[in-house]
CSV table of C-alpha atoms and ligand atoms in Angstrom, one decimal:
chain,number,residue,atom,x,y,z
A,1,UNK,CA,84.8,54.7,78.3
A,2,UNK,CA,84.1,52.5,81.2
A,3,UNK,CA,84.9,49.0,80.6
A,4,UNK,CA,81.3,47.9,81.7
A,5,UNK,CA,79.7,49.9,78.9
A,6,UNK,CA,81.2,47.5,76.3
A,7,UNK,CA,79.1,44.5,75.7
A,8,UNK,CA,80.6,41.1,76.2
A,9,UNK,CA,79.9,40.2,72.6
A,10,UNK,CA,82.2,43.2,71.4
A,11,UNK,CA,84.8,42.5,73.6
A,12,UNK,CA,84.9,38.9,72.3
A,13,UNK,CA,85.3,40.0,68.7
A,14,UNK,CA,88.1,42.5,69.5
A,15,UNK,CA,90.9,39.7,69.5
A,16,UNK,CA,89.8,38.5,66.3
A,17,UNK,CA,90.0,41.9,64.6
A,18,UNK,CA,93.7,42.4,66.3
A,19,UNK,CA,94.3,39.0,64.7
A,20,UNK,CA,93.4,39.9,61.3
A,21,UNK,CA,95.0,43.3,61.8
A,22,UNK,CA,98.2,41.4,62.5
A,23,UNK,CA,97.8,39.1,59.6
A,24,UNK,CA,97.5,42.5,57.3
A,25,UNK,CA,100.3,44.0,58.8
A,26,UNK,CA,102.2,41.1,57.6
A,27,UNK,CA,100.9,41.6,54.3
A,28,UNK,CA,102.3,44.8,54.7
A,29,UNK,CA,98.9,46.6,53.9
A,30,UNK,CA,98.6,50.3,55.2
A,31,UNK,CA,95.2,50.7,55.2
A,32,UNK,CA,92.0,48.8,54.8
A,33,UNK,CA,88.2,49.5,54.1
A,34,UNK,CA,85.7,48.4,56.7
A,35,UNK,CA,83.9,46.6,53.5
A,36,UNK,CA,87.7,44.4,52.4
A,37,UNK,CA,87.9,44.0,56.5
A,38,UNK,CA,84.0,42.5,56.3
A,39,UNK,CA,84.7,40.4,53.4
A,40,UNK,CA,87.9,39.0,54.9
A,41,UNK,CA,86.2,38.4,58.5
A,42,UNK,CA,83.3,37.0,57.4
A,43,UNK,CA,81.1,40.0,59.3
A,44,UNK,CA,78.9,42.9,57.8
A,45,UNK,CA,80.6,46.1,57.3
A,46,UNK,CA,78.2,47.7,59.6
A,47,UNK,CA,78.9,45.2,62.4
A,48,UNK,CA,82.9,46.2,61.7
A,49,UNK,CA,81.9,50.0,62.2
A,50,UNK,CA,79.4,49.7,65.0
A,51,UNK,CA,82.2,47.5,67.0
A,52,UNK,CA,84.8,50.2,66.5
A,53,UNK,CA,82.5,52.9,66.9
A,54,UNK,CA,82.2,51.7,71.0
A,55,UNK,CA,85.6,52.9,71.0
A,56,UNK,CA,85.7,56.2,69.1
A,57,UNK,CA,85.6,55.0,65.5
A,58,UNK,CA,89.0,55.2,64.2
A,59,UNK,CA,88.0,55.2,60.7
A,60,UNK,CA,87.8,57.8,58.2
A,61,UNK,CA,85.0,58.3,55.4
A,62,UNK,CA,86.5,57.4,52.1
A,63,UNK,CA,89.9,56.2,53.4
A,64,UNK,CA,88.9,53.1,55.6
A,65,UNK,CA,91.1,52.1,58.4
A,66,UNK,CA,95.1,52.9,58.9
A,67,UNK,CA,96.1,49.4,60.2
A,68,UNK,CA,98.8,49.8,62.1
A,69,UNK,CA,96.8,52.7,64.0
A,70,UNK,CA,93.9,50.6,64.4
A,71,UNK,CA,96.3,47.9,65.5
A,72,UNK,CA,97.8,49.8,68.1
A,73,UNK,CA,94.7,50.9,69.5
A,74,UNK,CA,92.9,47.9,69.5
A,75,UNK,CA,95.9,46.6,71.3
A,76,UNK,CA,95.7,49.3,73.9
A,77,UNK,CA,91.9,48.4,74.7
A,78,UNK,CA,92.8,44.8,75.0
A,79,UNK,CA,95.9,45.4,77.4
A,80,UNK,CA,98.6,44.4,75.3
A,81,UNK,CA,100.6,47.6,74.9
A,82,UNK,CA,102.5,46.5,78.6
A,83,UNK,CA,103.4,43.2,79.0
A,84,UNK,CA,101.5,40.9,80.9
A,85,UNK,CA,103.7,38.1,83.0
A,86,UNK,CA,102.2,34.7,83.2
A,87,UNK,CA,102.6,31.3,85.2
A,88,UNK,CA,101.6,28.2,84.6
A,89,UNK,CA,100.4,25.7,87.2
A,90,UNK,CA,100.8,22.0,86.0
A,91,UNK,CA,103.7,20.8,83.8
A,92,UNK,CA,102.0,18.1,82.5
A,93,UNK,CA,101.0,17.7,78.9
A,94,UNK,CA,98.8,20.5,78.0
A,95,UNK,CA,101.3,23.1,80.4
A,96,UNK,CA,104.3,22.0,78.8
A,97,UNK,CA,102.7,22.6,75.3
A,98,UNK,CA,101.4,26.1,76.6
A,99,UNK,CA,104.7,26.7,77.9
A,100,UNK,CA,106.2,26.1,74.5
A,101,UNK,CA,103.8,28.2,72.7
A,102,UNK,CA,106.0,31.1,72.4
A,103,UNK,CA,103.7,33.2,70.2
A,104,UNK,CA,102.1,34.9,73.1
A,105,UNK,CA,105.4,36.7,73.8
A,106,UNK,CA,104.6,38.8,70.6
A,107,UNK,CA,101.5,39.7,72.1
A,108,UNK,CA,103.3,41.1,75.6
A,109,UNK,CA,102.1,37.9,77.0
A,110,UNK,CA,105.2,36.3,78.8
A,111,UNK,CA,105.4,33.1,80.4
A,112,UNK,CA,107.7,33.7,83.1
A,113,UNK,CA,107.1,30.3,85.3
A,114,UNK,CA,105.6,26.9,85.2
A,115,UNK,CA,104.7,24.9,88.7
A,116,UNK,CA,103.8,21.8,89.5
A,117,UNK,CA,103.0,19.8,92.5
A,118,UNK,CA,105.1,16.6,91.4
A,119,UNK,CA,108.5,16.5,92.9
A,120,UNK,CA,109.5,14.5,89.8
A,121,UNK,CA,108.8,16.9,87.5
A,122,UNK,CA,110.5,19.6,89.4
A,123,UNK,CA,113.9,20.8,88.0
A,124,UNK,CA,112.8,19.6,84.3
A,125,UNK,CA,113.5,21.9,81.6
A,126,UNK,CA,110.0,23.1,79.6
A,127,UNK,CA,111.3,25.4,76.7
A,128,UNK,CA,113.6,28.0,78.4
A,129,UNK,CA,112.1,27.4,81.7
A,130,UNK,CA,112.4,24.8,84.5
A,131,UNK,CA,109.4,23.4,86.7
A,132,UNK,CA,109.5,24.8,89.9
A,133,UNK,CA,107.7,23.3,93.1
A,134,UNK,CA,104.7,25.0,94.6
A,135,UNK,CA,106.4,26.1,97.4
A,136,UNK,CA,107.9,28.9,95.5
A,137,UNK,CA,105.2,30.0,94.0
A,138,UNK,CA,104.4,33.1,96.7
A,139,UNK,CA,107.8,34.7,95.9
A,140,UNK,CA,107.6,34.1,92.5
A,141,UNK,CA,104.5,36.1,92.3
A,142,UNK,CA,105.9,38.6,93.9
A,143,UNK,CA,108.9,39.1,92.4
A,144,UNK,CA,107.8,38.3,88.9
A,145,UNK,CA,105.0,41.0,88.8
A,146,UNK,CA,102.7,37.9,87.8
A,147,UNK,CA,99.3,39.0,86.5
A,148,UNK,CA,97.4,35.8,85.1
A,149,UNK,CA,97.8,32.3,86.4
A,150,UNK,CA,97.1,29.3,83.8
A,151,UNK,CA,95.6,26.4,85.7
A,152,UNK,CA,96.8,23.2,83.8
A,153,UNK,CA,95.4,21.0,86.4
A,154,UNK,CA,93.4,18.1,87.1
A,155,UNK,CA,89.7,19.8,88.3
A,156,UNK,CA,89.9,18.4,91.9
A,157,UNK,CA,92.7,20.7,93.1
A,158,UNK,CA,91.6,23.5,90.7
A,159,UNK,CA,89.4,25.5,93.5
A,160,UNK,CA,92.1,25.4,96.1
A,161,UNK,CA,94.9,26.0,94.0
A,162,UNK,CA,92.9,29.2,92.8
A,163,UNK,CA,92.4,30.2,96.2
A,164,UNK,CA,95.8,29.9,97.0
A,165,UNK,CA,96.9,31.9,93.9
A,166,UNK,CA,94.1,34.6,94.7
A,167,UNK,CA,95.8,34.9,97.9
A,168,UNK,CA,99.3,35.8,96.5
A,169,UNK,CA,97.5,38.7,94.4
A,170,UNK,CA,96.2,37.1,91.4
A,171,UNK,CA,93.3,38.1,89.6
A,172,UNK,CA,93.0,36.6,86.2
A,173,UNK,CA,92.7,33.0,85.8
A,174,UNK,CA,93.5,31.3,82.6
A,175,UNK,CA,91.0,28.0,83.6
A,176,UNK,CA,91.5,25.0,81.6
A,177,UNK,CA,90.6,22.8,84.5
A,178,UNK,CA,87.1,20.9,83.5
A,179,UNK,CA,85.4,23.3,86.5
A,180,UNK,CA,84.1,26.5,87.2
A,181,UNK,CA,86.1,28.8,89.5
A,182,UNK,CA,84.2,30.6,92.4
A,183,UNK,CA,86.2,33.2,92.3
A,184,UNK,CA,85.7,36.6,94.6
A,185,UNK,CA,84.4,39.3,92.6
A,186,UNK,CA,87.4,41.1,91.8
A,187,UNK,CA,88.8,38.5,90.2
A,188,UNK,CA,88.0,36.8,86.8
A,189,UNK,CA,88.4,33.3,84.9
A,190,UNK,CA,88.5,32.6,81.4
A,191,UNK,CA,87.4,29.2,81.1
A,192,UNK,CA,88.7,27.2,77.8
A,193,UNK,CA,87.4,23.9,76.9
A,194,UNK,CA,89.0,22.8,73.3
A,195,UNK,CA,86.4,20.0,73.4
A,196,UNK,CA,83.4,23.3,73.3
A,197,UNK,CA,85.1,24.1,70.1
A,198,UNK,CA,85.1,20.5,68.7
A,199,UNK,CA,81.9,20.2,69.6
A,200,UNK,CA,81.0,22.6,67.2
A,201,UNK,CA,82.2,20.2,64.4
A,202,UNK,CA,79.9,17.0,66.0
A,203,UNK,CA,77.0,19.4,65.9
A,204,UNK,CA,77.4,20.4,62.3
A,205,UNK,CA,78.3,16.7,61.2
A,206,UNK,CA,75.0,15.9,63.0
A,207,UNK,CA,72.9,18.6,61.6
A,208,UNK,CA,74.7,20.6,58.9
B,1,NAI,P1,98.6,15.8,83.0
B,1,NAI,O1,98.0,14.7,83.9
B,1,NAI,O2,99.4,15.7,82.0
B,1,NAI,O3,99.2,17.4,83.9
B,1,NAI,C1,98.3,17.1,85.2
B,1,NAI,C2,99.6,18.1,85.9
B,1,NAI,O4,99.1,18.9,86.9
B,1,NAI,C3,100.5,17.0,86.5
B,1,NAI,O5,102.2,17.2,86.2
B,1,NAI,C4,100.3,17.1,88.0
B,1,NAI,O6,101.4,16.7,88.7
B,1,NAI,C5,100.1,18.3,88.1
B,1,NAI,N1,99.5,18.6,89.3
B,1,NAI,C6,97.8,17.8,90.0
B,1,NAI,N2,97.6,18.7,90.8
B,1,NAI,C7,98.3,19.7,91.2
B,1,NAI,C8,98.2,20.4,92.1
B,1,NAI,N3,97.3,20.4,93.0
B,1,NAI,N4,99.2,21.9,91.7
B,1,NAI,C9,100.3,21.7,90.9
B,1,NAI,N5,100.1,21.0,89.9
B,1,NAI,C10,99.4,20.0,89.7
B,1,NAI,O7,97.4,16.5,82.3
B,1,NAI,P2,97.3,17.1,81.0
B,1,NAI,O8,96.8,16.6,79.8
B,1,NAI,O9,98.2,18.1,81.1
B,1,NAI,O10,95.7,18.2,81.5
B,1,NAI,C11,95.9,19.2,82.8
B,1,NAI,C12,94.4,19.4,83.1
B,1,NAI,O11,93.5,20.3,82.1
B,1,NAI,C13,93.5,18.0,83.2
B,1,NAI,O12,92.7,18.5,84.2
B,1,NAI,C14,92.8,18.0,82.0
B,1,NAI,O13,91.5,17.3,81.9
B,1,NAI,C15,92.3,19.6,81.4
B,1,NAI,N6,92.6,19.6,79.7
B,1,NAI,C16,91.8,20.5,79.5
B,1,NAI,C17,91.7,20.9,78.3
B,1,NAI,C18,90.8,21.9,77.6
B,1,NAI,O14,90.2,22.2,76.7
B,1,NAI,N7,90.1,22.7,78.7
B,1,NAI,C19,92.3,20.2,77.5
B,1,NAI,C20,93.3,19.3,77.9
B,1,NAI,C21,93.4,19.0,79.3
């Protein structure tokens, strides 16, 4: 099915299915009914059936879903069956914390390098990595088959750094800088704002 036919809402729910299936695997569950999955995830069983039908179903009447098979299928749809190499730009508090989060690797998302414009950080060890200078970016991206760049830098340089990375072939940006990137059509940015998530709580405290 072409990517564009799947709604954004469904695409956004897939990682959550994937996460629940990972937990089920850890619990050694072989199969699960849509009703049980619905109870665990707090969404209706019909929503689950509808979502997964977008990709051809995977379920069987009276059996439910095979956990391993469904997880493998969702992993394939999410592009996790082939490894993706990531770099982090900005080796400050956030960049270092992200570099140290090894759980990405279990999902085929491998942090290969971390870069910073500050010469005093260059050479510093962050987990298994060593901070590299921005001048090394171009060759590193080419030699390490990098497909995703994480921006953990202030908002002011974010646009020009993204443009530089685009010039080196990067098309997917995981953007933590507090600015929306204006990218060419063949590139995509996923903006992460932890404060948006926190504001769900302040809203609830205020209005709940
Ligand atoms: P930080 O000040 O500890 O680190 C920023 C790093 O970026 C520094 O090491 C600096 O040398 C480097 N840098 C600055 N300009 C650069 C450039 N042109 N090229 C390469 N490296 C450059 O800041 P922190 O706490 O790590 O936060 C990083 C950014 O992420 C900030 O802009 C902050 O506002 C944002 N942030 C966003 C969050 C979110 O949820 N979206 C959460 C936390 C921080």
